[in-house]
Amino acid sequence: MATGRALLGALLLLSLQLGWGPEALGASVAEETLSPEQAADAGGSWTPPLGARVRRAPAGPCQLWSLSLPVAELGLGFASEERVIFRYCAGSCPRSARTQHGLTLAWLQAQGRAHGGPCCRPTRYADVTFLDDRLRWQRLPQLSAAACGCG
Amino acid sequence: MAHCWGPALLLLLLLLKSASWAGGNRCVDAAEACTEDARCQQLRAEYVAQCLSRAARGGCPRTRCRRALRRFFARGPPALTLALLFCPCAGPSCAERRRQTFVPTCAFSGPGAEPPSCLVPLDTCEQSRVCRPRLLAFQASCAPVPRALDGCPRDQGVRCLRAYAGLVGTAVTPNYVDNASARVAPWCDCGASGNRREECEAFRGLFTRNRCLDGAIQDFDSVWSPVLQRQLDSHRDAKPSLMQVPSAEGMLEGSLLPVVLPVLALQDLL
């Protein structure tokens, strides 16, 4: 029993020694052991237990989230050894929206004349570029979000 | 029972760690490191966009492409930009990726199918406000010293590499010549150089017969990259980036937990 605990303690120390702390490799470890939604959710203060797939809406205000993905996992049919950063917007939008559109929409929704509510969406996009498996440059314009807003 | 878990878990964790490496392709690692840095990624996307686009007269907009490349190496963090240029390679696919790094079809070769005489880019460079000082800096920083082990003046390897990177995007842009070695040269030859042949060969030899440059490129990964990386890390610690995405921080802090959680969970089983 005591030997087992000592082994596990040594394992933990070993893993920290190997540099698995919150450095550059830490993000890739997170990708291997958490699903992408879980990695995104780790932005908040709660980390879901391993193996759980998170389906509920994220808590917190509308903000920019980022995922580090292999190119194949973008779902667009490209193949590359590179990983890219995909940013997206998620979060709740308070009823008091900041755009003209949001204000009018909120007014109409309060009256029951329009569906839904203001949603968290990108206000600016960025390109994603990589060298594919045939070593040709690929540029995916406006693929990733660069800034978010409620509208 | 307790004795079985330890080594099995260690093996599992080691497998996970190796799975996250891209098969040991250092140039892919360098690309990912650049992607993860906001400034490097933006500058890289910029030059790729310029160098892949079409010019009005057909072909690519070389001037804009080269300008964007100069900006990439001038403004990007050296630890990351030089790592993209000098990543060490053992195999042809890695070396080909390294050769393609700065979109050479636009920035390096052309216009025309055949390389010109080296006197053409040399003369162009001598008359260019941008290129001339960079070429002089390259000649000064990468001048081979006979007595030095690697051929460079003492501890000047990184200056030579930065001077070389400064030439990328100028009239004398150099690149790797094939995917089988780390030899570099500008896109030109000394076939039709007439009575200036010696001058031509001397210029080309700055790239093809330069022990200091070769030594510095070879030593990049083991010697110069850690130095530059330390500078980058200390710069990052001193000045927290305003562009930091909330989830990126959370992702890094939370990543230690997946390692801790299974260990703690297993403790309960004992």
CSV table of C-alpha atoms in Angstrom, one decimal:
chain,number,residue,atom,x,y,z
A,1,MET,CA,0.0,0.0,0.0
A,2,ALA,CA,2.7,2.4,1.0
A,3,THR,CA,4.8,1.3,-1.9
A,4,GLY,CA,2.0,2.1,-4.3
A,5,ARG,CA,1.5,5.6,-2.9
A,6,ALA,CA,5.2,6.2,-3.1
A,7,LEU,CA,5.2,5.0,-6.7
A,8,LEU,CA,2.4,7.3,-7.6
A,9,GLY,CA,4.1,10.2,-5.9
A,10,ALA,CA,7.3,9.4,-7.7
A,11,LEU,CA,5.3,9.3,-11.0
A,12,LEU,CA,3.9,12.7,-10.4
A,13,LEU,CA,7.3,14.1,-9.6
A,14,LEU,CA,8.7,12.5,-12.7
A,15,SER,CA,6.0,13.9,-14.9
A,16,LEU,CA,6.6,17.4,-13.6
A,17,GLN,CA,10.3,16.9,-14.1
A,18,LEU,CA,9.7,15.8,-17.7
A,19,GLY,CA,8.4,19.3,-18.2
A,20,TRP,CA,4.8,18.6,-18.4
A,21,GLY,CA,4.0,21.8,-16.5
A,22,PRO,CA,2.0,24.6,-18.0
A,23,GLU,CA,4.5,25.3,-20.9
A,24,ALA,CA,4.2,24.9,-24.6
A,25,LEU,CA,3.9,21.1,-24.4
A,26,GLY,CA,1.2,21.5,-21.8
A,27,ALA,CA,-1.3,22.5,-24.4
A,28,SER,CA,-0.6,19.5,-26.5
A,29,VAL,CA,-1.0,17.2,-23.5
A,30,ALA,CA,-4.4,18.8,-22.9
A,31,GLU,CA,-5.3,17.9,-26.5
A,32,GLU,CA,-4.4,14.3,-26.0
A,33,THR,CA,-6.4,13.8,-22.9
A,34,LEU,CA,-9.3,16.2,-23.2
A,35,SER,CA,-11.7,16.5,-26.1
A,36,PRO,CA,-11.6,19.8,-27.9
A,37,GLU,CA,-14.7,21.1,-26.1
A,38,GLN,CA,-13.1,20.2,-22.8
A,39,ALA,CA,-9.9,22.1,-23.7
A,40,ALA,CA,-12.0,25.1,-24.6
A,41,ASP,CA,-13.9,24.8,-21.4
A,42,ALA,CA,-10.7,24.7,-19.5
A,43,GLY,CA,-10.7,28.5,-20.0
A,44,GLY,CA,-13.0,28.8,-17.1
A,45,SER,CA,-12.3,27.8,-13.6
A,46,TRP,CA,-13.8,24.4,-13.8
A,47,THR,CA,-12.1,21.5,-15.6
A,48,PRO,CA,-14.4,18.6,-16.5
A,49,PRO,CA,-13.4,15.1,-15.5
A,50,LEU,CA,-11.6,13.0,-18.1
A,51,GLY,CA,-13.7,11.3,-20.7
A,52,ALA,CA,-16.8,13.6,-20.2
A,53,ARG,CA,-17.9,15.4,-23.4
A,54,VAL,CA,-19.3,18.8,-22.6
A,55,ARG,CA,-22.5,19.7,-24.3
A,56,ARG,CA,-23.9,22.5,-22.2
A,57,ALA,CA,-23.5,26.2,-23.2
A,58,PRO,CA,-20.3,27.7,-21.6
A,59,ALA,CA,-20.8,29.9,-18.6
A,60,GLY,CA,-19.4,33.4,-18.7
A,61,PRO,CA,-19.7,36.3,-21.0
A,62,CYS,CA,-19.2,36.3,-24.7
A,63,GLN,CA,-15.5,36.0,-25.4
A,64,LEU,CA,-12.9,34.6,-27.7
A,65,TRP,CA,-11.8,31.0,-27.2
A,66,SER,CA,-9.0,29.2,-28.9
A,67,LEU,CA,-8.3,25.6,-29.8
A,68,SER,CA,-5.1,24.1,-31.1
A,69,LEU,CA,-6.0,21.5,-33.7
A,70,PRO,CA,-4.3,19.3,-36.2
A,71,VAL,CA,-5.2,20.6,-39.7
A,72,ALA,CA,-7.1,17.4,-40.5
A,73,GLU,CA,-9.4,18.1,-37.5
A,74,LEU,CA,-10.6,21.3,-39.1
A,75,GLY,CA,-13.1,19.2,-41.0
A,76,LEU,CA,-12.2,20.8,-44.3
A,77,GLY,CA,-10.4,17.9,-46.0
A,78,PHE,CA,-6.9,19.2,-45.8
A,79,ALA,CA,-4.0,17.1,-44.6
A,80,SER,CA,-0.9,18.5,-42.9
A,81,GLU,CA,1.5,17.7,-40.1
A,82,GLU,CA,1.0,21.2,-38.7
A,83,ARG,CA,-1.3,22.2,-35.9
A,84,VAL,CA,-3.2,25.5,-36.3
A,85,ILE,CA,-5.0,27.7,-33.8
A,86,PHE,CA,-8.7,28.0,-34.4
A,87,ARG,CA,-10.5,30.8,-32.5
A,88,TYR,CA,-14.2,31.1,-32.1
A,89,CYS,CA,-16.7,33.0,-30.0
A,90,ALA,CA,-18.9,31.6,-27.3
A,91,GLY,CA,-20.6,32.8,-24.2
A,92,SER,CA,-23.7,34.4,-23.0
A,93,CYS,CA,-24.9,37.8,-24.2
A,94,PRO,CA,-26.6,40.0,-21.7
A,95,ARG,CA,-29.9,41.3,-22.7
A,96,SER,CA,-28.5,44.8,-23.1
A,97,ALA,CA,-26.8,44.5,-26.5
A,98,ARG,CA,-24.4,47.1,-27.8
A,99,THR,CA,-25.4,47.5,-31.4
A,100,GLN,CA,-28.3,49.2,-33.0
A,101,HIS,CA,-29.4,45.8,-34.3
A,102,GLY,CA,-29.2,44.3,-30.8
A,103,LEU,CA,-31.1,47.1,-29.2
A,104,THR,CA,-34.0,46.8,-31.6
A,105,LEU,CA,-33.9,43.1,-31.5
A,106,ALA,CA,-34.1,43.0,-27.7
A,107,TRP,CA,-37.0,45.5,-27.9
A,108,LEU,CA,-38.9,43.3,-30.3
A,109,GLN,CA,-38.1,40.1,-28.4
A,110,ALA,CA,-39.5,41.7,-25.2
A,111,GLN,CA,-42.7,42.3,-27.1
A,112,GLY,CA,-42.8,38.7,-28.4
A,113,ARG,CA,-42.5,39.8,-32.0
A,114,ALA,CA,-39.1,38.2,-32.7
A,115,HIS,CA,-37.4,34.9,-31.8
A,116,GLY,CA,-34.2,34.1,-30.0
A,117,GLY,CA,-31.8,36.6,-28.5
A,118,PRO,CA,-28.6,38.4,-29.1
A,119,CYS,CA,-25.9,35.9,-29.9
A,120,CYS,CA,-22.1,35.9,-29.4
A,121,ARG,CA,-20.4,36.0,-32.8
A,122,PRO,CA,-17.1,37.0,-34.4
A,123,THR,CA,-16.8,40.7,-35.4
A,124,ARG,CA,-13.4,40.2,-37.1
A,125,TYR,CA,-11.8,37.2,-38.7
A,126,ALA,CA,-8.2,36.1,-39.4
A,127,ASP,CA,-6.5,33.8,-42.0
A,128,VAL,CA,-5.1,30.4,-41.2
A,129,THR,CA,-2.1,29.3,-43.3
A,130,PHE,CA,-0.1,26.1,-43.3
A,131,LEU,CA,2.0,23.8,-45.5
A,132,ASP,CA,0.0,20.7,-46.5
A,133,ASP,CA,1.3,17.1,-46.7
A,134,ARG,CA,2.3,17.7,-50.4
A,135,LEU,CA,4.3,20.7,-49.1
A,136,ARG,CA,2.2,23.3,-50.9
A,137,TRP,CA,1.1,26.4,-49.1
A,138,GLN,CA,-2.6,26.6,-48.2
A,139,ARG,CA,-4.3,29.7,-47.1
A,140,LEU,CA,-7.8,29.6,-45.6
A,141,PRO,CA,-8.9,33.2,-45.5
A,142,GLN,CA,-11.1,34.5,-42.7
A,143,LEU,CA,-11.3,31.0,-41.1
A,144,SER,CA,-10.6,31.9,-37.5
A,145,ALA,CA,-12.2,34.5,-35.3
A,146,ALA,CA,-10.2,37.5,-34.2
A,147,ALA,CA,-12.6,39.4,-32.0
A,148,CYS,CA,-16.1,38.7,-30.6
A,149,GLY,CA,-19.2,40.7,-29.9
A,150,CYS,CA,-22.8,40.4,-29.0
A,151,GLY,CA,-25.2,41.3,-31.8
B,1,MET,CA,-1.9,-5.2,-7.4
B,2,ALA,CA,-0.4,-1.8,-6.5
B,3,HIS,CA,2.8,-2.8,-8.2
B,4,CYS,CA,1.1,-3.3,-11.6
B,5,TRP,CA,-0.3,0.2,-11.9
B,6,GLY,CA,2.9,2.2,-11.6
B,7,PRO,CA,4.8,1.0,-14.6
B,8,ALA,CA,1.7,0.7,-16.7
B,9,LEU,CA,0.7,4.3,-16.0
B,10,LEU,CA,4.3,5.5,-16.7
B,11,LEU,CA,4.2,3.7,-20.1
B,12,LEU,CA,0.8,5.2,-20.9
B,13,LEU,CA,2.0,8.7,-20.0
B,14,LEU,CA,5.1,8.3,-22.1
B,15,LEU,CA,3.1,7.1,-25.0
B,16,LEU,CA,0.8,10.2,-24.7
B,17,LYS,CA,3.8,12.5,-24.6
B,18,SER,CA,5.4,10.9,-27.7
B,19,ALA,CA,2.0,11.0,-29.6
B,20,SER,CA,2.0,14.7,-29.2
B,21,TRP,CA,5.3,15.1,-31.0
B,22,ALA,CA,4.9,15.4,-34.8
B,23,GLY,CA,7.2,12.4,-35.5
B,24,GLY,CA,10.3,14.5,-34.7
B,25,ASN,CA,10.0,16.9,-37.6
B,26,ARG,CA,11.7,20.0,-36.2
B,27,CYS,CA,10.4,22.2,-39.0
B,28,VAL,CA,6.8,21.3,-38.1
B,29,ASP,CA,7.6,22.1,-34.5
B,30,ALA,CA,9.0,25.5,-35.5
B,31,ALA,CA,5.8,26.2,-37.6
B,32,GLU,CA,3.6,25.3,-34.6
B,33,ALA,CA,5.7,27.5,-32.2
B,34,CYS,CA,5.2,30.4,-34.6
B,35,THR,CA,1.5,29.7,-34.9
B,36,GLU,CA,1.2,29.9,-31.1
B,37,ASP,CA,2.8,33.3,-31.0
B,38,ALA,CA,0.4,36.1,-32.0
B,39,ARG,CA,3.0,38.3,-33.6
B,40,CYS,CA,4.8,35.6,-35.4
B,41,GLN,CA,1.6,34.1,-36.7
B,42,GLN,CA,0.2,37.4,-38.0
B,43,LEU,CA,3.5,38.2,-39.8
B,44,ARG,CA,3.7,34.7,-41.3
B,45,ALA,CA,0.0,34.8,-42.5
B,46,GLU,CA,0.8,38.2,-44.0
B,47,TYR,CA,3.7,37.0,-46.1
B,48,VAL,CA,2.0,33.8,-47.2
B,49,ALA,CA,-1.1,35.9,-48.3
B,50,GLN,CA,1.1,38.3,-50.3
B,51,CYS,CA,3.3,35.6,-51.8
B,52,LEU,CA,0.4,33.3,-52.8
B,53,SER,CA,-1.7,36.0,-54.5
B,54,ARG,CA,-1.8,36.8,-58.2
B,55,ALA,CA,-0.2,39.9,-59.7
B,56,ALA,CA,-1.9,42.0,-62.3
B,57,ARG,CA,0.4,40.8,-65.1
B,58,GLY,CA,0.3,37.2,-64.0
B,59,GLY,CA,2.7,35.4,-61.7
B,60,CYS,CA,3.1,36.6,-58.1
B,61,PRO,CA,3.6,40.1,-56.7
B,62,ARG,CA,7.3,39.7,-55.9
B,63,THR,CA,7.9,43.1,-54.6
B,64,ARG,CA,5.1,42.9,-52.1
B,65,CYS,CA,5.9,39.3,-51.2
B,66,ARG,CA,9.5,40.2,-50.5
B,67,ARG,CA,8.6,43.2,-48.5
B,68,ALA,CA,6.3,41.1,-46.3
B,69,LEU,CA,9.1,38.6,-45.9
B,70,ARG,CA,11.5,41.3,-44.7
B,71,ARG,CA,8.9,42.5,-42.3
B,72,PHE,CA,8.5,39.0,-41.0
B,73,PHE,CA,12.2,38.6,-40.1
B,74,ALA,CA,12.6,42.1,-38.9
B,75,ARG,CA,9.6,42.3,-36.6
B,76,GLY,CA,9.0,38.7,-35.7
B,77,PRO,CA,10.6,37.2,-32.5
B,78,PRO,CA,14.1,35.9,-33.7
B,79,ALA,CA,13.8,32.7,-31.7
B,80,LEU,CA,10.7,31.8,-33.7
B,81,THR,CA,11.5,33.2,-37.1
B,82,LEU,CA,15.1,31.9,-37.3
B,83,ALA,CA,13.8,28.5,-36.1
B,84,LEU,CA,11.6,28.4,-39.1
B,85,LEU,CA,14.5,29.1,-41.4
B,86,PHE,CA,17.2,26.9,-39.7
B,87,CYS,CA,15.3,24.0,-38.4
B,88,PRO,CA,17.6,20.9,-38.4
B,89,CYS,CA,16.5,18.1,-40.8
B,90,ALA,CA,17.4,14.5,-41.1
B,91,GLY,CA,15.1,13.5,-44.0
B,92,PRO,CA,13.9,14.8,-47.3
B,93,SER,CA,10.3,15.7,-46.3
B,94,CYS,CA,11.6,17.9,-43.4
B,95,ALA,CA,14.2,19.4,-45.7
B,96,GLU,CA,11.7,20.1,-48.4
B,97,ARG,CA,9.4,21.8,-45.9
B,98,ARG,CA,12.3,23.9,-44.8
B,99,ARG,CA,13.0,24.8,-48.4
B,100,GLN,CA,9.4,25.9,-48.9
B,101,THR,CA,9.2,28.0,-45.8
B,102,PHE,CA,9.2,31.4,-47.4
B,103,VAL,CA,7.2,30.6,-50.5
B,104,PRO,CA,10.3,30.4,-52.7
B,105,THR,CA,8.3,30.1,-56.0
B,106,CYS,CA,7.5,33.7,-55.5
B,107,ALA,CA,10.3,35.1,-53.3
B,108,PHE,CA,13.3,33.2,-54.5
B,109,SER,CA,13.0,32.0,-58.1
B,110,GLY,CA,11.8,33.9,-61.2
B,111,PRO,CA,11.0,35.9,-63.1
B,112,GLY,CA,11.8,33.5,-65.9
B,113,ALA,CA,12.7,29.8,-65.7
B,114,GLU,CA,16.5,30.0,-65.8
B,115,PRO,CA,18.5,31.6,-63.0
B,116,PRO,CA,20.4,34.8,-64.1
B,117,SER,CA,24.0,35.5,-63.7
B,118,CYS,CA,24.9,36.3,-60.1
B,119,LEU,CA,26.2,39.6,-61.2
B,120,VAL,CA,22.6,40.7,-61.8
B,121,PRO,CA,21.4,40.4,-58.2
B,122,LEU,CA,24.8,41.6,-57.0
B,123,ASP,CA,24.6,44.8,-59.0
B,124,THR,CA,21.0,45.3,-58.1
B,125,CYS,CA,21.8,44.9,-54.4
B,126,GLU,CA,24.7,47.3,-54.5
B,127,GLN,CA,22.4,50.0,-55.8
B,128,SER,CA,19.5,49.2,-53.4
B,129,ARG,CA,19.1,51.3,-50.3
B,130,VAL,CA,17.6,48.3,-48.6
B,131,CYS,CA,19.8,45.5,-49.9
B,132,ARG,CA,23.3,47.0,-49.8
B,133,PRO,CA,23.6,47.5,-46.0
B,134,ARG,CA,22.2,44.0,-45.4
B,135,LEU,CA,24.7,42.5,-47.8
B,136,LEU,CA,27.5,44.3,-46.1
B,137,ALA,CA,26.3,43.2,-42.7
B,138,PHE,CA,26.2,39.6,-44.0
B,139,GLN,CA,29.7,39.8,-45.3
B,140,ALA,CA,31.0,41.2,-42.0
B,141,SER,CA,29.1,38.8,-39.7
B,142,CYS,CA,29.7,35.7,-41.7
B,143,ALA,CA,33.3,36.2,-42.7
B,144,PRO,CA,35.1,32.9,-42.1
B,145,VAL,CA,37.9,33.0,-39.6
B,146,PRO,CA,40.5,30.3,-40.3
B,147,ARG,CA,41.5,29.5,-36.7
B,148,ALA,CA,38.0,29.2,-35.2
B,149,LEU,CA,36.5,25.7,-34.8
B,150,ASP,CA,33.2,26.4,-36.6
B,151,GLY,CA,34.7,29.1,-38.8
B,152,CYS,CA,32.9,32.0,-37.3
B,153,PRO,CA,34.4,34.8,-35.3
B,154,ARG,CA,34.1,34.0,-31.6
B,155,ASP,CA,30.4,33.7,-30.5
B,156,GLN,CA,29.2,35.5,-33.6
B,157,GLY,CA,27.2,32.6,-35.0
B,158,VAL,CA,23.8,34.1,-34.1
B,159,ARG,CA,24.8,37.4,-35.7
B,160,CYS,CA,25.7,35.6,-38.9
B,161,LEU,CA,22.4,33.8,-38.9
B,162,ARG,CA,20.4,37.0,-38.3
B,163,ALA,CA,22.4,38.7,-41.1
B,164,TYR,CA,21.6,35.8,-43.4
B,165,ALA,CA,17.9,36.1,-42.5
B,166,GLY,CA,18.1,39.8,-43.3
B,167,LEU,CA,18.9,38.9,-46.9
B,168,VAL,CA,15.7,37.0,-47.3
B,169,GLY,CA,13.4,39.2,-49.2
B,170,THR,CA,16.1,41.3,-50.9
B,171,ALA,CA,17.5,41.0,-54.4
B,172,VAL,CA,20.0,38.4,-53.2
B,173,THR,CA,17.5,36.2,-51.3
B,174,PRO,CA,19.2,32.9,-50.6
B,175,ASN,CA,17.5,29.5,-50.1
B,176,TYR,CA,18.3,25.9,-49.6
B,177,VAL,CA,19.4,24.4,-52.9
B,178,ASP,CA,17.8,20.9,-52.5
B,179,ASN,CA,16.1,18.7,-49.9
B,180,ALA,CA,19.1,16.5,-49.3
B,181,SER,CA,21.5,18.9,-47.6
B,182,ALA,CA,21.7,22.2,-45.8
B,183,ARG,CA,23.5,24.0,-48.6
B,184,VAL,CA,22.3,27.4,-49.5
B,185,ALA,CA,22.7,29.8,-52.4
B,186,PRO,CA,21.0,32.7,-54.1
B,187,TRP,CA,19.1,32.0,-57.3
B,188,CYS,CA,21.8,32.6,-59.8
B,189,ASP,CA,24.9,31.0,-61.4
B,190,CYS,CA,28.2,32.1,-62.8
B,191,GLY,CA,27.9,30.7,-66.3
B,192,ALA,CA,27.7,33.9,-68.3
B,193,SER,CA,29.8,36.2,-66.3
B,194,GLY,CA,32.5,37.0,-68.8
B,195,ASN,CA,35.5,38.9,-67.4
B,196,ARG,CA,33.8,39.3,-64.1
B,197,ARG,CA,33.8,35.6,-63.4
B,198,GLU,CA,36.0,35.8,-60.3
B,199,GLU,CA,33.8,38.5,-58.8
B,200,CYS,CA,30.8,36.3,-59.6
B,201,GLU,CA,32.3,33.2,-58.0
B,202,ALA,CA,33.5,35.1,-55.0
B,203,PHE,CA,30.0,36.4,-54.4
B,204,ARG,CA,28.4,33.0,-54.8
B,205,GLY,CA,31.0,31.6,-52.6
B,206,LEU,CA,29.8,33.8,-49.8
B,207,PHE,CA,26.9,31.3,-49.6
B,208,THR,CA,28.2,28.1,-51.0
B,209,ARG,CA,31.8,28.0,-49.6
B,210,ASN,CA,31.4,29.7,-46.3
B,211,ARG,CA,32.5,27.6,-43.3
B,212,CYS,CA,31.2,30.2,-40.8
B,213,LEU,CA,27.7,30.2,-42.3
B,214,ASP,CA,27.6,26.4,-42.6
B,215,GLY,CA,28.8,26.0,-39.0
B,216,ALA,CA,26.3,28.5,-37.7
B,217,ILE,CA,23.4,26.8,-39.5
B,218,GLN,CA,24.5,23.4,-38.2
B,219,ASP,CA,24.8,24.8,-34.6
B,220,PHE,CA,21.5,26.7,-34.7
B,221,ASP,CA,19.5,24.1,-32.9
B,222,SER,CA,22.0,23.1,-30.3
B,223,VAL,CA,23.7,26.4,-29.5
B,224,TRP,CA,21.9,29.5,-30.8
B,225,SER,CA,18.2,28.5,-30.4
B,226,PRO,CA,18.4,28.1,-26.6
B,227,VAL,CA,20.0,31.5,-26.3
B,228,LEU,CA,17.3,33.1,-28.4
B,229,GLN,CA,14.6,31.2,-26.6
B,230,ARG,CA,15.8,32.5,-23.3
B,231,GLN,CA,15.7,36.0,-24.6
B,232,LEU,CA,12.1,35.4,-25.9
B,233,ASP,CA,11.0,34.0,-22.6
B,234,SER,CA,12.4,36.8,-20.5
B,235,HIS,CA,10.8,39.3,-22.8
B,236,ARG,CA,7.5,37.6,-22.5
B,237,ASP,CA,7.7,37.5,-18.7
B,238,ALA,CA,8.5,41.2,-18.5
B,239,LYS,CA,5.7,42.3,-20.7
B,240,PRO,CA,2.4,40.4,-20.5
B,241,SER,CA,0.8,40.4,-23.9
B,242,LEU,CA,-2.4,42.4,-24.1
B,243,MET,CA,-3.6,40.1,-26.9
B,244,GLN,CA,-3.8,37.1,-24.6
B,245,VAL,CA,-6.9,35.1,-25.2
B,246,PRO,CA,-8.5,34.1,-21.9
B,247,SER,CA,-8.9,30.4,-22.8
B,248,ALA,CA,-5.2,30.2,-23.8
B,249,GLU,CA,-4.1,30.9,-20.3
B,250,GLY,CA,-6.8,28.7,-18.8
B,251,MET,CA,-5.8,25.9,-21.2
B,252,LEU,CA,-2.2,26.1,-20.1
B,253,GLU,CA,-3.0,26.2,-16.4
B,254,GLY,CA,-5.6,23.4,-16.7
B,255,SER,CA,-3.3,21.2,-18.6
B,256,LEU,CA,-1.5,20.1,-15.5
B,257,LEU,CA,-4.7,18.8,-14.0
B,258,PRO,CA,-5.2,15.9,-16.5
B,259,VAL,CA,-1.8,14.5,-15.3
B,260,VAL,CA,-2.7,15.0,-11.7
B,261,LEU,CA,-6.3,13.7,-11.8
B,262,PRO,CA,-5.6,10.1,-12.9
B,263,VAL,CA,-2.8,9.9,-10.3
B,264,LEU,CA,-5.1,11.1,-7.6
B,265,ALA,CA,-7.9,8.9,-8.8
B,266,LEU,CA,-5.7,5.8,-8.7
B,267,GLN,CA,-4.6,6.6,-5.2
B,268,ASP,CA,-8.2,5.9,-4.1
B,269,LEU,CA,-8.0,2.5,-5.6
B,270,LEU,CA,-5.2,1.4,-3.3
